[in-house]
mmCIF file of C-alpha atoms in Angstrom:
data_model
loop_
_atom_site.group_PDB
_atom_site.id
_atom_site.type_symbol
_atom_site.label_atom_id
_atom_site.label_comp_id
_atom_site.label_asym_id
_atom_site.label_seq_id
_atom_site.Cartn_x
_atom_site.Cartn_y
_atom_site.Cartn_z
ATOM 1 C CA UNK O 161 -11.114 166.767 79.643
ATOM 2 C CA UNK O 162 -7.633 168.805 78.581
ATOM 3 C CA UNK O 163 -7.635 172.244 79.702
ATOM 4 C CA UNK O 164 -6.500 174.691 77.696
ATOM 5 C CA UNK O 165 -4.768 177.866 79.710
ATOM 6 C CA UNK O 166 -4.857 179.900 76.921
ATOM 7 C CA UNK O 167 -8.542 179.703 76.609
ATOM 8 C CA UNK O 168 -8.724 183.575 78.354
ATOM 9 C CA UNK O 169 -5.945 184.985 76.096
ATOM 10 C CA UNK O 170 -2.076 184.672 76.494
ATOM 11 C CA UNK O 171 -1.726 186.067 80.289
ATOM 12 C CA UNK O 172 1.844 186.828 81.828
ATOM 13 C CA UNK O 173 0.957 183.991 84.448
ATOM 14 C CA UNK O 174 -0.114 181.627 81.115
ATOM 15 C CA UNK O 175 2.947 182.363 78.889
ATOM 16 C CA UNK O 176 5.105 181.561 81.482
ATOM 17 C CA UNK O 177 3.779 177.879 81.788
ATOM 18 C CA UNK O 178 3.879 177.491 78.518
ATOM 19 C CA UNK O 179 7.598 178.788 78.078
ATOM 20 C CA UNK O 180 8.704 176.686 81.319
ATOM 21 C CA UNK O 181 6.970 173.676 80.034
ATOM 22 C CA UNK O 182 8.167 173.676 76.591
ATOM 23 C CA UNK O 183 12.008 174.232 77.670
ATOM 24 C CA UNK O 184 11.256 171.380 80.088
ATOM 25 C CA UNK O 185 9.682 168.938 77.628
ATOM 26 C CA UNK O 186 12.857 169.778 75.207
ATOM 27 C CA UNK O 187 14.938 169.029 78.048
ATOM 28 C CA UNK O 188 13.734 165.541 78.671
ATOM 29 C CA UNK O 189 14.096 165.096 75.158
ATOM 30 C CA UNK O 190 17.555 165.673 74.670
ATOM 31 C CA UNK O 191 18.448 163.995 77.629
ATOM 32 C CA UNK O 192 16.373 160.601 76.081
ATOM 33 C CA UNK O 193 18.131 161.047 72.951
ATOM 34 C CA UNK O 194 21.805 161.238 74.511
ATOM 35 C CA UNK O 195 20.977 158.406 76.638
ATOM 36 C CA UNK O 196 20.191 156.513 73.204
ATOM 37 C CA UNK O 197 23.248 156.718 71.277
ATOM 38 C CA UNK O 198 25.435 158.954 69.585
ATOM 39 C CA UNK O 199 24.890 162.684 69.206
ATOM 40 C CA UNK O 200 25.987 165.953 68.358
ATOM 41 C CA UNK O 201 25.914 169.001 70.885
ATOM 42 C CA UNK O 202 24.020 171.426 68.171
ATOM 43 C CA UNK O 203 21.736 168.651 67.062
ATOM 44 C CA UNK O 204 20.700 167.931 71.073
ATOM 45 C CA UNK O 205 20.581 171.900 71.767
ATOM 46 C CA UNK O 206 18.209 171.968 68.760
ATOM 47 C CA UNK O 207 15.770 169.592 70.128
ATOM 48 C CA UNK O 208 15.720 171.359 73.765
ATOM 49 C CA UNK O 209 15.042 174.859 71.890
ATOM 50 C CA UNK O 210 12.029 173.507 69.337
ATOM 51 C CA UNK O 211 9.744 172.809 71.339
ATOM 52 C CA UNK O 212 9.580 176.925 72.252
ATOM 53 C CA UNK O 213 10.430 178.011 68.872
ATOM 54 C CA UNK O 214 7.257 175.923 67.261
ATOM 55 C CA UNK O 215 5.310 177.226 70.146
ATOM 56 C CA UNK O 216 6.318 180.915 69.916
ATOM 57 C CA UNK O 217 5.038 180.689 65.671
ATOM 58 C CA UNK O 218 1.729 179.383 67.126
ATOM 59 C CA UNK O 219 0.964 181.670 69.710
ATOM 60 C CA UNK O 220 1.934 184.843 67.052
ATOM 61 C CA UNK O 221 -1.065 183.003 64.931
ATOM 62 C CA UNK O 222 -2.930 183.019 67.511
ATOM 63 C CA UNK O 223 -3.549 179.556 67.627
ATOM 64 C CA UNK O 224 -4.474 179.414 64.440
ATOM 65 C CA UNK O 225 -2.557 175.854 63.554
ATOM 66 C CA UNK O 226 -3.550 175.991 59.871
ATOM 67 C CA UNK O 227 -1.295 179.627 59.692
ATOM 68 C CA UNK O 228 1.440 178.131 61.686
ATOM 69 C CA UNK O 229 2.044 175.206 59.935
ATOM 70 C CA UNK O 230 2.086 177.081 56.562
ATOM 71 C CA UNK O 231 4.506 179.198 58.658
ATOM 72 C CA UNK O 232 6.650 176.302 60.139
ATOM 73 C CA UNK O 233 6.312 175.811 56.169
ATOM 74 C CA UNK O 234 8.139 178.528 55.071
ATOM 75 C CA UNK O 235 11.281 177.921 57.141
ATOM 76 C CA UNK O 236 11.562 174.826 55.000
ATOM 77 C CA UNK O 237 13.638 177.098 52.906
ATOM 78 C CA UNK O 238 16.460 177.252 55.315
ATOM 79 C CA UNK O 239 17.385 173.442 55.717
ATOM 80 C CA UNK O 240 17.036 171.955 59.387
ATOM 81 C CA UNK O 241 20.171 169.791 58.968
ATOM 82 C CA UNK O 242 22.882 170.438 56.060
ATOM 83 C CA UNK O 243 23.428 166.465 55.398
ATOM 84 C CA UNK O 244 20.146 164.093 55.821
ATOM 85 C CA UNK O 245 19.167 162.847 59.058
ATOM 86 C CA UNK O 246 18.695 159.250 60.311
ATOM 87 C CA UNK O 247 15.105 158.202 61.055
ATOM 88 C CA UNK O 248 15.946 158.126 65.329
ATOM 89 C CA UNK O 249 17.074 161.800 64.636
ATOM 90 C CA UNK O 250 13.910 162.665 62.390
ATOM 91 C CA UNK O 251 12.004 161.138 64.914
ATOM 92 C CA UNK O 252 13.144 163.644 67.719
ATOM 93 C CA UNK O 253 12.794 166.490 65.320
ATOM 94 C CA UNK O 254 9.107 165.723 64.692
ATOM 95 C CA UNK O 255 8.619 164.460 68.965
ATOM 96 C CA UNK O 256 10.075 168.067 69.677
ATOM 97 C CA UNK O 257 7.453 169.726 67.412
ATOM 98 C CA UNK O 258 4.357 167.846 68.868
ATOM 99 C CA UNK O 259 5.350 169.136 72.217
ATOM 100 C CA UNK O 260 6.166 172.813 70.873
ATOM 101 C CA UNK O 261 2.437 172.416 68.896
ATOM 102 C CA UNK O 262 0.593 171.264 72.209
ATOM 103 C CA UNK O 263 2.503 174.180 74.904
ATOM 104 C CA UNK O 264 1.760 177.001 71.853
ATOM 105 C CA UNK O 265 -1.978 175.650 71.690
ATOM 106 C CA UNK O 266 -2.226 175.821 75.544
ATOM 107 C CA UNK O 267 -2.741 172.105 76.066
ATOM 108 C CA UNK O 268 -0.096 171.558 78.791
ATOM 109 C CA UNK O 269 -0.736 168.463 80.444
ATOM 110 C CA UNK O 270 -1.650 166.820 77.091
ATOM 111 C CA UNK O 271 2.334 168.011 76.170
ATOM 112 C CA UNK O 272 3.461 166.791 79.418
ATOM 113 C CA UNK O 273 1.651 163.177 79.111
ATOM 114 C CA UNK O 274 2.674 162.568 75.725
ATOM 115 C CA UNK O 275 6.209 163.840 76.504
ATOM 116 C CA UNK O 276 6.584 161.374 78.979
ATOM 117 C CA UNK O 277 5.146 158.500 77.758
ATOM 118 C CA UNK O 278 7.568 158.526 74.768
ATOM 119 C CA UNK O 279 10.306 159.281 76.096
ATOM 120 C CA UNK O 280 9.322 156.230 78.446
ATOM 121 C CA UNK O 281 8.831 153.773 75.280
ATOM 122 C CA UNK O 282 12.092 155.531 73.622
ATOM 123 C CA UNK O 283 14.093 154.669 76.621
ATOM 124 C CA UNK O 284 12.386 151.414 77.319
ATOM 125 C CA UNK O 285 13.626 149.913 73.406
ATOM 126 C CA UNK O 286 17.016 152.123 73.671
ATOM 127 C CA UNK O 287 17.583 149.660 76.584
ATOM 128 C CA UNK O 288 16.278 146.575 75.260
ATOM 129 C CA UNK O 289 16.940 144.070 72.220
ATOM 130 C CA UNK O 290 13.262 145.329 70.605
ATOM 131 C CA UNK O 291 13.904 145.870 66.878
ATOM 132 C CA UNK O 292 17.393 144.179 66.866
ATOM 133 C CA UNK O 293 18.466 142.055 63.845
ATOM 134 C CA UNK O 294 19.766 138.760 65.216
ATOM 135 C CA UNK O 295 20.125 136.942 61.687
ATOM 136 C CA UNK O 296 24.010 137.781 61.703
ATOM 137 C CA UNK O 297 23.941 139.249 58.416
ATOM 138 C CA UNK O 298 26.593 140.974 57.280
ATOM 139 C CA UNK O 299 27.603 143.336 54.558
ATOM 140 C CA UNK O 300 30.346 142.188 52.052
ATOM 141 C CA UNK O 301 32.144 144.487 49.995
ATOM 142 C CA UNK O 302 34.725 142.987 47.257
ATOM 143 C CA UNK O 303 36.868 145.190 44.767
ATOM 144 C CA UNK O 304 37.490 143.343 41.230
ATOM 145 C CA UNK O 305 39.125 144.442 38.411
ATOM 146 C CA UNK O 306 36.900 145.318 35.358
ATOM 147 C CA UNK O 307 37.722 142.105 33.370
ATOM 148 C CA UNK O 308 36.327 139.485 35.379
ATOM 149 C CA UNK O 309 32.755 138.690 35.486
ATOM 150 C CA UNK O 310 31.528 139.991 39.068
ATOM 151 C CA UNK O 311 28.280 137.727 38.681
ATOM 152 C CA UNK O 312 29.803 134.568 38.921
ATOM 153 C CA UNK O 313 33.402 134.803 39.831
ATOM 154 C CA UNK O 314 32.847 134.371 43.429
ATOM 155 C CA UNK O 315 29.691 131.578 43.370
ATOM 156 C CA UNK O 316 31.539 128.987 44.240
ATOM 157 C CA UNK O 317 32.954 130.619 47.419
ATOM 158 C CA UNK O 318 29.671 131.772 48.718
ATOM 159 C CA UNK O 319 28.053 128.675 48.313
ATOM 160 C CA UNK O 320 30.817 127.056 50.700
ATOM 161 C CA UNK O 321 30.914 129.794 53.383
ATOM 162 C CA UNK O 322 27.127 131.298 53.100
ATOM 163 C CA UNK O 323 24.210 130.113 53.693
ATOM 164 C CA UNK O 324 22.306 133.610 52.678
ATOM 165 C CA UNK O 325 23.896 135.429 49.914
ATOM 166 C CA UNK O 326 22.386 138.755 48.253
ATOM 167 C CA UNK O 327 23.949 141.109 45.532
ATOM 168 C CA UNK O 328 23.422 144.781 46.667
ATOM 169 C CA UNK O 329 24.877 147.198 44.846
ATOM 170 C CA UNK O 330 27.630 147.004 41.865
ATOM 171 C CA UNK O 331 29.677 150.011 40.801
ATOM 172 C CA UNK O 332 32.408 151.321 38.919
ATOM 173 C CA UNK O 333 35.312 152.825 40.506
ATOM 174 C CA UNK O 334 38.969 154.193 39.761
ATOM 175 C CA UNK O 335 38.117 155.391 36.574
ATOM 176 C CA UNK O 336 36.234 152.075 35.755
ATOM 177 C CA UNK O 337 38.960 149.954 35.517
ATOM 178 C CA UNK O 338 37.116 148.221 38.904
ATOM 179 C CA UNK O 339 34.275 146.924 40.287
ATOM 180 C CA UNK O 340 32.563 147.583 43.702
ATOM 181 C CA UNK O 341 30.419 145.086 44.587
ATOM 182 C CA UNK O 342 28.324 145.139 47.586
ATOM 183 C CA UNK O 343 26.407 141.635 48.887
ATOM 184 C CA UNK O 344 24.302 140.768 52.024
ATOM 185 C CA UNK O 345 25.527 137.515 53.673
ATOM 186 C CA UNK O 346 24.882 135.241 56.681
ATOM 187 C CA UNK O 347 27.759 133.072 57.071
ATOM 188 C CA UNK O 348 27.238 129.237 57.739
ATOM 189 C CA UNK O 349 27.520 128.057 61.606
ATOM 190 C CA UNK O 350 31.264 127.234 61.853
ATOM 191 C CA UNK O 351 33.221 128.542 59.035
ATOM 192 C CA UNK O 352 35.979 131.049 59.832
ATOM 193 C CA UNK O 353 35.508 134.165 58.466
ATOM 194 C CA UNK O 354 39.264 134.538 57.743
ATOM 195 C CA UNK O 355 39.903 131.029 55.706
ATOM 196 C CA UNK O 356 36.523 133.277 53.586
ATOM 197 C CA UNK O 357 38.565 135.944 53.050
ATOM 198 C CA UNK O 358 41.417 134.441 52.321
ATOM 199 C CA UNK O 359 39.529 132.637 49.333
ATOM 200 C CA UNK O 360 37.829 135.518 48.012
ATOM 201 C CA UNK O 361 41.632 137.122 47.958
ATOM 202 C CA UNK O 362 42.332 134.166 45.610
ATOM 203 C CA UNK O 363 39.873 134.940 42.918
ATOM 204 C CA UNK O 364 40.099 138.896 43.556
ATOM 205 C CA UNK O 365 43.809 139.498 42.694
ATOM 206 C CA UNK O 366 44.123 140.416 46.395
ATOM 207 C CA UNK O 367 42.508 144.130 46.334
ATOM 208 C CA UNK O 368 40.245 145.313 49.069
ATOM 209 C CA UNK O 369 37.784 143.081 50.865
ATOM 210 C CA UNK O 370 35.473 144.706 53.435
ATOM 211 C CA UNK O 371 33.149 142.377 56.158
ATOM 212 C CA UNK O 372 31.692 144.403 58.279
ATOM 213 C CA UNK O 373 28.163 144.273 60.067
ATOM 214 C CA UNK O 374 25.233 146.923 58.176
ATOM 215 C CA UNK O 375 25.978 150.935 59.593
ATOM 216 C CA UNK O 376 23.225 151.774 61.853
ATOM 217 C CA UNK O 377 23.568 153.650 65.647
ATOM 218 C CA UNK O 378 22.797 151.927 68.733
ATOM 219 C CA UNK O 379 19.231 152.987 68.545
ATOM 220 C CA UNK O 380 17.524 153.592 65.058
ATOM 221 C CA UNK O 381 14.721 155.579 65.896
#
């Protein structure tokens, strides 16, 4: 059964091991995250400071987790992050706020098991190929100009140097006198990427061509 140290009231000797478990748990957080891929020094000073700041709300409220999460609510209105987070940083947002729930509601070793354990399974895919797309797909971006017909003009090409071929995204650019025109594509075993450049040049008056693998981090949490 979890013990809660709060169960007599917040004591000096109880707020303490809250506060030093919290900063603790946020620490071993951060440290998981940097060891995962790229980061930002405010975004990984965020995640060690959470953790206390959820648990100070809940300990004003008394415990009450229905009032702190409409509080937790409220600071909605001051965005977290000025441009939208990936899902690994999302992720360590939310991790950080289980732990800062669990120290504020006095359940210390329940924040101290859970803490551990994920940053265990975080570390443990970080590390490995888990969730890694092997299919060698690709992400093809062509620029046309407005006058040709962008769903056909390069068929013939992709059918010689792709065995998967998906159209994406197609947009207007430079004042619409172009195309941009995103696919997904798996070249065939053996053909040279270059000689497929070099033919979609041909039909493309020779503007920019971009082959490069889909954006993601090194771990896409």
């Amino acid at each position: 059964m979890l013990v809660n140290v709060l169960q007599n009231g917040i004591t000096t000797q109880a707020l303490a091991i809250c506060v030093g478990v919290a900063l603790a748990m946020g620490l071993l957080i951060s440290i998981v995250y940097m060891l995962s891929g790229t980061y930002t020094k405010s975004y990984v000073m965020s995640l060690v400071l959470l953790p206390l700041i959820v648990q100070t709300v809940i300990m004003m409220v008394n415990g009450n987790l229905g009032v702190g999460v409409a509080v937790m609510g409220a600071f909605n209105l001051v965005r977290f992050r000025s441009i939208p987070g990936s899902s690994r940083e999302i992720t360590g947002i939310f991790f950080a706020m289980i732990i800062g729930l669990a120290t504020g509601l006095g359940y210390i070793l329940y924040a101290v098991v859970i803490g551990v354990v994920v940053s265990l399974f975080m570390m443990i895919m970080g590390k490995t190929k888990f969730g890694e797309d092997h299919s060698g797909k690709k992400i093809l971006r062509v620029l046309i100009p407005e006058d040709l017909d962008y769903t056909s003009v390069f068929d013939e090409v992709l059918k010689e140097y792709t065995s998967y071929c998906q159209l994406e995204q197609v947009r207007t650019t430079n004042l619409g006198s172009m195309f941009d025109i995103h696919y997904s594509v798996i070249l065939k075993d053996g053909k040279n990427e270059k000689e497929f450049l070099d033919d979609l040049r041909c039909r493309n008056g020779n503007l920019q061509i971009t082959l490069s693998r889909p954006v993601s981090t090194k771990v896409e949490m």
